[in-house]
Amino acid sequence: MSYEGLRVLITGSTRGIGKAAAQAFLERGARVAINGRRAEDVAATIAELGGANMIAAPGDMASAKACSKLVWGAIEGLGGLDVLVNNAGVFDSGPVVDVSEETYDWMMDINVKGVFFCSKAAIPELRRNKGSIVMTASESGLSGNKDTALYCTSKGAVVNMTRALAHDLAPDIRVNAVCPGAVMTDMVTGGGEPGDLTEMENFSPMKRIGTPKEIGEAICFLADPTQKFMTGALLAVDGGSTACR
Ligand SMILES: NC(=O)c1ccc[n+]([C@@H]2O[C@H](COP(=O)([O-])OP(=O)(O)OC[C@H]3O[C@@H](n4cnc5c(N)ncnc54)[C@H](O)[C@@H]3O)[C@@H](O)[C@H]2O)c1
């Protein structure tokens, strides 16, 4: 079992894709640091996932200082780190002319700056352990989707950060990204009953929205320690929508 004892930090793992990824790693025998902004959400997620083989690493990853603190908390709690999953992210949509500087800073701080500085903080430990980084990017980082210029800007940055870090950190640390299409999480439903999702479902040739589990499994695959030659890879898990545009 290649995942047995693997020490994994997943940012934004209190719900959605991050929680599904935590579940996938746990099922394979890994140990996981659960992160979210609020300590009570982190504790609730750990309890929900059964409590075993997890530690709490709460923290808001919107500042470089907080990123260092949460990464070092995870390293201390797990006794080291083999995999960093940069998954936490936020979404907003609307015409570019309506985007305020405040919204721009909020999204770029979480989706780009946090990813950059969590990676930076984890590099010495990942290098020591010949570990890997997995980014949750997006199909919106591979193409320019309508009325989401800010989100596309942030995920495009994550895509190219993946390539640049893969180059910089080889051969010690592998860096790969999953690029999901629409996935049924709070990000799509707004945390409540989803409205009419027909347009979103019809966007991909598969004519449906993905599940968090499908993306969690893909994240796990990218982190598989036996995949020693795979780095700088962008894995679209989007029902074929990127391939068909
Ligand atoms: N759901 C989709 O359709 C979709 C598609 C493509 C990519 N993604 C990406 O997948 C990732 C996970 O999104 P999701 O769909 O599970 O959304 P979600 O809203 O259900 O979960 C987001 C997670 O990030 C955490 N988070 C947000 N801001 C944070 C901060 N400042 N510090 C720490 N944690 C923070 C939240 O607490 C939560 O755990 C994001 O990067 C998102 O951009 C989602």
Short mmCIF file of C-alpha atoms and ligand atoms in Angstrom, two decimals:
data_model
loop_
_atom_site.label_atom_id
_atom_site.label_comp_id
_atom_site.label_asym_id
_atom_site.label_seq_id
_atom_site.Cartn_x
_atom_site.Cartn_y
_atom_site.Cartn_z
CA MET A 1 0.00 0.00 0.00
CA SER A 2 1.86 3.08 -1.25
CA TYR A 3 -0.27 5.50 0.80
CA GLU A 4 0.19 3.73 4.14
CA GLY A 5 1.41 6.27 6.70
CA LEU A 6 1.63 9.09 4.12
CA ARG A 7 1.33 12.45 5.92
CA VAL A 8 -1.00 14.78 4.03
CA LEU A 9 -2.15 18.37 4.62
CA ILE A 10 -5.28 19.40 2.69
CA THR A 11 -6.23 23.07 2.82
CA GLY A 12 -9.97 23.72 2.79
CA SER A 13 -10.89 20.18 3.81
CA THR A 14 -13.89 20.91 6.04
CA ARG A 15 -16.31 20.27 3.17
CA GLY A 16 -16.66 19.70 -0.58
CA ILE A 17 -13.72 18.50 -2.65
CA GLY A 18 -11.18 18.84 0.19
CA LYS A 19 -13.23 16.65 2.53
CA ALA A 20 -13.73 14.05 -0.22
CA ALA A 21 -9.97 14.05 -0.84
CA ALA A 22 -9.37 13.56 2.90
CA GLN A 23 -11.71 10.58 2.82
CA ALA A 24 -9.90 9.09 -0.18
CA PHE A 25 -6.48 9.42 1.50
CA LEU A 26 -7.79 7.99 4.80
CA GLU A 27 -9.28 4.96 2.99
CA ARG A 28 -5.82 4.25 1.57
CA GLY A 29 -4.10 4.36 4.98
CA ALA A 30 -2.74 7.94 4.96
CA ARG A 31 -2.82 10.37 7.88
CA VAL A 32 -4.42 13.74 7.18
CA ALA A 33 -4.26 17.26 8.60
CA ILE A 34 -7.67 18.87 8.18
CA ASN A 35 -7.74 22.62 7.53
CA GLY A 36 -10.42 25.27 7.42
CA ARG A 37 -10.68 28.82 8.72
CA ARG A 38 -12.64 27.96 11.86
CA ALA A 39 -11.38 25.50 14.51
CA GLU A 40 -14.94 24.34 15.26
CA ASP A 41 -15.56 23.40 11.60
CA VAL A 42 -12.27 21.48 11.55
CA ALA A 43 -13.21 19.60 14.75
CA ALA A 44 -16.67 18.79 13.35
CA THR A 45 -15.16 17.42 10.11
CA ILE A 46 -12.66 15.25 12.00
CA ALA A 47 -15.52 13.83 14.12
CA GLU A 48 -17.65 13.24 11.01
CA LEU A 49 -14.80 11.37 9.29
CA GLY A 50 -14.37 9.07 12.29
CA GLY A 51 -11.63 10.83 14.24
CA ALA A 52 -8.78 8.37 13.54
CA ASN A 53 -5.57 9.29 11.69
CA MET A 54 -6.41 12.99 11.50
CA ILE A 55 -5.12 16.10 13.18
CA ALA A 56 -6.54 19.62 13.21
CA ALA A 57 -4.68 22.36 11.33
CA PRO A 58 -7.07 25.31 11.39
CA GLY A 59 -6.07 28.64 9.86
CA ASP A 60 -7.03 31.23 7.29
CA MET A 61 -4.64 30.89 4.36
CA ALA A 62 -5.18 34.42 3.07
CA SER A 63 -1.85 35.72 4.44
CA ALA A 64 1.73 34.48 4.12
CA LYS A 65 2.18 34.44 7.90
CA ALA A 66 -0.96 32.36 8.42
CA CYS A 67 0.16 29.93 5.68
CA SER A 68 3.48 29.32 7.47
CA LYS A 69 1.71 28.82 10.76
CA LEU A 70 -0.79 26.32 9.45
CA VAL A 71 1.80 24.35 7.45
CA TRP A 72 4.11 24.16 10.46
CA GLY A 73 1.18 23.17 12.69
CA ALA A 74 0.46 20.28 10.31
CA ILE A 75 4.13 19.22 10.17
CA GLU A 76 4.33 19.21 13.95
CA GLY A 77 1.02 17.39 14.39
CA LEU A 78 1.72 14.73 11.76
CA GLY A 79 5.42 14.38 12.60
CA GLY A 80 6.38 15.48 9.06
CA LEU A 81 4.75 16.09 5.70
CA ASP A 82 4.74 14.08 2.46
CA VAL A 83 1.89 15.70 0.53
CA LEU A 84 0.48 19.22 0.45
CA VAL A 85 -2.90 19.57 -1.26
CA ASN A 86 -3.55 23.26 -2.03
CA ASN A 87 -7.30 22.93 -2.30
CA ALA A 88 -8.94 25.86 -0.45
CA GLY A 89 -10.49 28.37 -2.79
CA VAL A 90 -13.33 30.79 -3.31
CA PHE A 91 -15.51 31.71 -6.28
CA ASP A 92 -17.42 34.73 -7.46
CA SER A 93 -18.92 35.59 -10.84
CA GLY A 94 -20.12 38.64 -12.69
CA PRO A 95 -18.99 41.02 -15.43
CA VAL A 96 -15.44 42.29 -15.08
CA VAL A 97 -16.67 45.90 -14.96
CA ASP A 98 -18.40 45.13 -11.64
CA VAL A 99 -15.35 43.61 -9.90
CA SER A 100 -14.18 45.79 -6.99
CA GLU A 101 -10.62 45.99 -5.72
CA GLU A 102 -11.83 44.44 -2.47
CA THR A 103 -13.24 41.39 -4.27
CA TYR A 104 -10.09 41.12 -6.37
CA ASP A 105 -7.86 41.11 -3.26
CA TRP A 106 -10.11 38.64 -1.42
CA MET A 107 -10.05 36.11 -4.25
CA MET A 108 -6.40 36.51 -5.22
CA ASP A 109 -5.29 36.30 -1.57
CA ILE A 110 -6.98 32.93 -1.08
CA ASN A 111 -6.76 31.38 -4.56
CA VAL A 112 -3.24 32.51 -5.47
CA LYS A 113 -1.26 34.06 -2.60
CA GLY A 114 -2.32 31.37 -0.13
CA VAL A 115 -1.40 28.61 -2.59
CA PHE A 116 1.99 30.21 -3.26
CA PHE A 117 2.90 30.73 0.39
CA CYS A 118 1.60 27.36 1.65
CA SER A 119 3.78 25.77 -1.04
CA LYS A 120 6.77 27.90 -0.03
CA ALA A 121 6.34 26.98 3.65
CA ALA A 122 6.12 23.26 2.88
CA ILE A 123 9.06 23.02 0.45
CA PRO A 124 11.90 22.24 2.92
CA GLU A 125 9.95 19.41 4.56
CA LEU A 126 8.60 18.04 1.24
CA ARG A 127 12.12 18.14 -0.21
CA ARG A 128 13.43 16.14 2.72
CA ASN A 129 10.73 13.50 2.19
CA LYS A 130 10.70 13.52 -1.65
CA GLY A 131 7.05 14.47 -1.40
CA SER A 132 4.55 16.14 -3.68
CA ILE A 133 2.18 19.07 -4.06
CA VAL A 134 -1.27 18.76 -5.61
CA MET A 135 -3.16 21.89 -6.63
CA THR A 136 -6.92 22.07 -7.03
CA ALA A 137 -6.95 24.36 -10.05
CA SER A 138 -9.99 24.42 -12.35
CA GLU A 139 -11.12 24.10 -15.95
CA SER A 140 -11.43 27.90 -15.51
CA GLY A 141 -7.62 27.94 -15.42
CA LEU A 142 -7.47 26.23 -18.81
CA SER A 143 -10.02 28.32 -20.67
CA GLY A 144 -11.71 31.70 -20.38
CA ASN A 145 -15.23 31.12 -19.10
CA LYS A 146 -17.98 33.75 -19.40
CA ASP A 147 -18.45 36.29 -16.60
CA THR A 148 -15.76 34.75 -14.40
CA ALA A 149 -12.70 36.78 -15.42
CA LEU A 150 -11.44 37.15 -11.87
CA TYR A 151 -11.83 33.47 -11.01
CA CYS A 152 -10.25 32.49 -14.36
CA THR A 153 -7.36 34.87 -13.62
CA SER A 154 -6.78 33.23 -10.25
CA LYS A 155 -6.99 29.64 -11.51
CA GLY A 156 -4.86 30.44 -14.57
CA ALA A 157 -2.21 31.59 -12.08
CA VAL A 158 -2.49 28.27 -10.22
CA VAL A 159 -2.07 26.35 -13.48
CA ASN A 160 1.13 28.17 -14.40
CA MET A 161 2.34 28.07 -10.78
CA THR A 162 2.03 24.27 -11.07
CA ARG A 163 4.25 24.21 -14.15
CA ALA A 164 6.83 26.63 -12.73
CA LEU A 165 7.07 24.85 -9.37
CA ALA A 166 7.31 21.47 -11.11
CA HIS A 167 10.30 22.85 -13.00
CA ASP A 168 11.91 24.50 -9.93
CA LEU A 169 11.42 21.65 -7.49
CA ALA A 170 12.35 18.66 -9.67
CA PRO A 171 13.64 16.09 -9.02
CA ASP A 172 12.82 16.29 -5.31
CA ILE A 173 9.18 17.36 -5.24
CA ARG A 174 6.49 16.54 -7.80
CA VAL A 175 3.88 19.23 -8.46
CA ASN A 176 0.62 18.44 -10.29
CA ALA A 177 -2.86 19.91 -10.58
CA VAL A 178 -6.38 18.63 -10.94
CA CYS A 179 -8.60 20.87 -13.07
CA PRO A 180 -12.21 20.10 -12.20
CA GLY A 181 -15.26 21.17 -14.13
CA ALA A 182 -18.43 21.98 -12.20
CA VAL A 183 -18.64 19.88 -9.03
CA MET A 184 -21.63 19.55 -6.70
CA THR A 185 -20.36 21.43 -3.63
CA ASP A 186 -21.37 24.57 -1.72
CA MET A 187 -19.42 26.51 -4.35
CA VAL A 188 -22.08 25.52 -6.90
CA THR A 189 -25.16 25.28 -4.70
CA GLY A 190 -24.37 28.30 -2.51
CA GLY A 191 -24.70 26.05 0.53
CA GLY A 192 -28.44 25.58 0.13
CA GLU A 193 -30.86 23.91 -2.23
CA PRO A 194 -29.41 24.24 -5.75
CA GLY A 195 -31.48 26.21 -8.25
CA ASP A 196 -31.80 25.22 -11.90
CA LEU A 197 -28.46 23.67 -12.86
CA THR A 198 -29.49 22.54 -16.35
CA GLU A 199 -27.15 24.97 -18.14
CA MET A 200 -24.23 23.87 -15.97
CA GLU A 201 -25.08 20.19 -16.57
CA ASN A 202 -25.22 20.70 -20.33
CA PHE A 203 -21.84 22.47 -20.41
CA SER A 204 -19.88 19.22 -20.65
CA PRO A 205 -20.30 16.33 -23.09
CA MET A 206 -21.04 14.11 -20.07
CA LYS A 207 -24.14 16.29 -19.43
CA ARG A 208 -23.79 16.27 -15.67
CA ILE A 209 -22.03 17.89 -12.72
CA GLY A 210 -19.15 16.00 -11.12
CA THR A 211 -19.13 14.65 -7.57
CA PRO A 212 -16.62 15.68 -4.87
CA LYS A 213 -15.58 12.01 -4.64
CA GLU A 214 -14.56 11.95 -8.32
CA ILE A 215 -12.21 14.90 -7.75
CA GLY A 216 -10.97 13.59 -4.37
CA GLU A 217 -9.95 10.32 -6.06
CA ALA A 218 -8.12 12.26 -8.80
CA ILE A 219 -6.22 14.28 -6.18
CA CYS A 220 -5.20 11.03 -4.50
CA PHE A 221 -4.01 9.61 -7.81
CA LEU A 222 -1.82 12.68 -8.46
CA ALA A 223 -0.26 12.24 -5.00
CA ASP A 224 0.41 8.51 -5.48
CA PRO A 225 4.08 8.09 -4.44
CA THR A 226 4.56 5.39 -7.09
CA GLN A 227 3.87 7.96 -9.87
CA LYS A 228 7.51 9.07 -9.70
CA PHE A 229 7.72 10.41 -13.29
CA MET A 230 4.56 12.54 -13.22
CA THR A 231 5.15 16.22 -12.55
CA GLY A 232 3.79 19.45 -14.03
CA ALA A 233 0.69 17.51 -15.12
CA LEU A 234 -2.71 19.18 -15.44
CA LEU A 235 -5.44 16.56 -15.06
CA ALA A 236 -8.81 17.78 -16.37
CA VAL A 237 -11.67 16.02 -14.58
CA ASP A 238 -14.50 17.94 -16.22
CA GLY A 239 -16.73 15.57 -18.15
CA GLY A 240 -14.79 16.42 -21.31
CA SER A 241 -15.64 20.11 -21.44
CA THR A 242 -12.05 21.38 -21.87
CA ALA A 243 -11.26 18.81 -24.54
CA CYS A 244 -14.32 19.72 -26.56
CA ARG A 245 -13.93 23.48 -26.75
N1 LIG B 1 -17.07 23.12 -7.04
C1 LIG B 1 -16.64 23.39 -8.25
O1 LIG B 1 -17.44 23.43 -9.22
C2 LIG B 1 -15.18 23.59 -8.52
C3 LIG B 1 -14.72 23.51 -9.84
C4 LIG B 1 -13.38 23.71 -10.10
C5 LIG B 1 -12.50 23.97 -9.06
N2 LIG B 1 -12.97 24.05 -7.79
C6 LIG B 1 -11.99 24.34 -6.75
O2 LIG B 1 -12.02 23.31 -5.79
C7 LIG B 1 -11.56 23.81 -4.54
C8 LIG B 1 -12.51 23.36 -3.45
O3 LIG B 1 -13.77 23.95 -3.69
P1 LIG B 1 -15.17 23.27 -3.29
O4 LIG B 1 -15.96 23.16 -4.54
O5 LIG B 1 -14.96 22.08 -2.45
O6 LIG B 1 -15.80 24.50 -2.48
P2 LIG B 1 -16.34 24.64 -0.99
O7 LIG B 1 -16.79 26.04 -0.91
O8 LIG B 1 -17.30 23.54 -0.70
O9 LIG B 1 -15.04 24.39 -0.11
C9 LIG B 1 -14.01 25.33 -0.03
C10 LIG B 1 -13.12 25.00 1.13
O10 LIG B 1 -12.12 26.00 1.22
C11 LIG B 1 -12.10 26.52 2.54
N3 LIG B 1 -11.63 27.91 2.53
C12 LIG B 1 -12.12 28.98 1.88
N4 LIG B 1 -11.40 30.08 2.18
C13 LIG B 1 -10.42 29.69 3.03
C14 LIG B 1 -9.36 30.37 3.68
N5 LIG B 1 -9.18 31.67 3.54
N6 LIG B 1 -8.54 29.65 4.48
C15 LIG B 1 -8.72 28.32 4.66
N7 LIG B 1 -9.72 27.62 4.06
C16 LIG B 1 -10.55 28.31 3.26
C17 LIG B 1 -13.54 26.39 3.03
O11 LIG B 1 -13.61 26.44 4.44
C18 LIG B 1 -13.88 25.01 2.46
O12 LIG B 1 -13.38 23.99 3.30
C19 LIG B 1 -11.45 25.32 -4.71
O13 LIG B 1 -10.10 25.68 -4.93
C20 LIG B 1 -12.27 25.59 -5.95
O14 LIG B 1 -11.88 26.77 -6.60
C21 LIG B 1 -14.28 23.85 -7.49
#
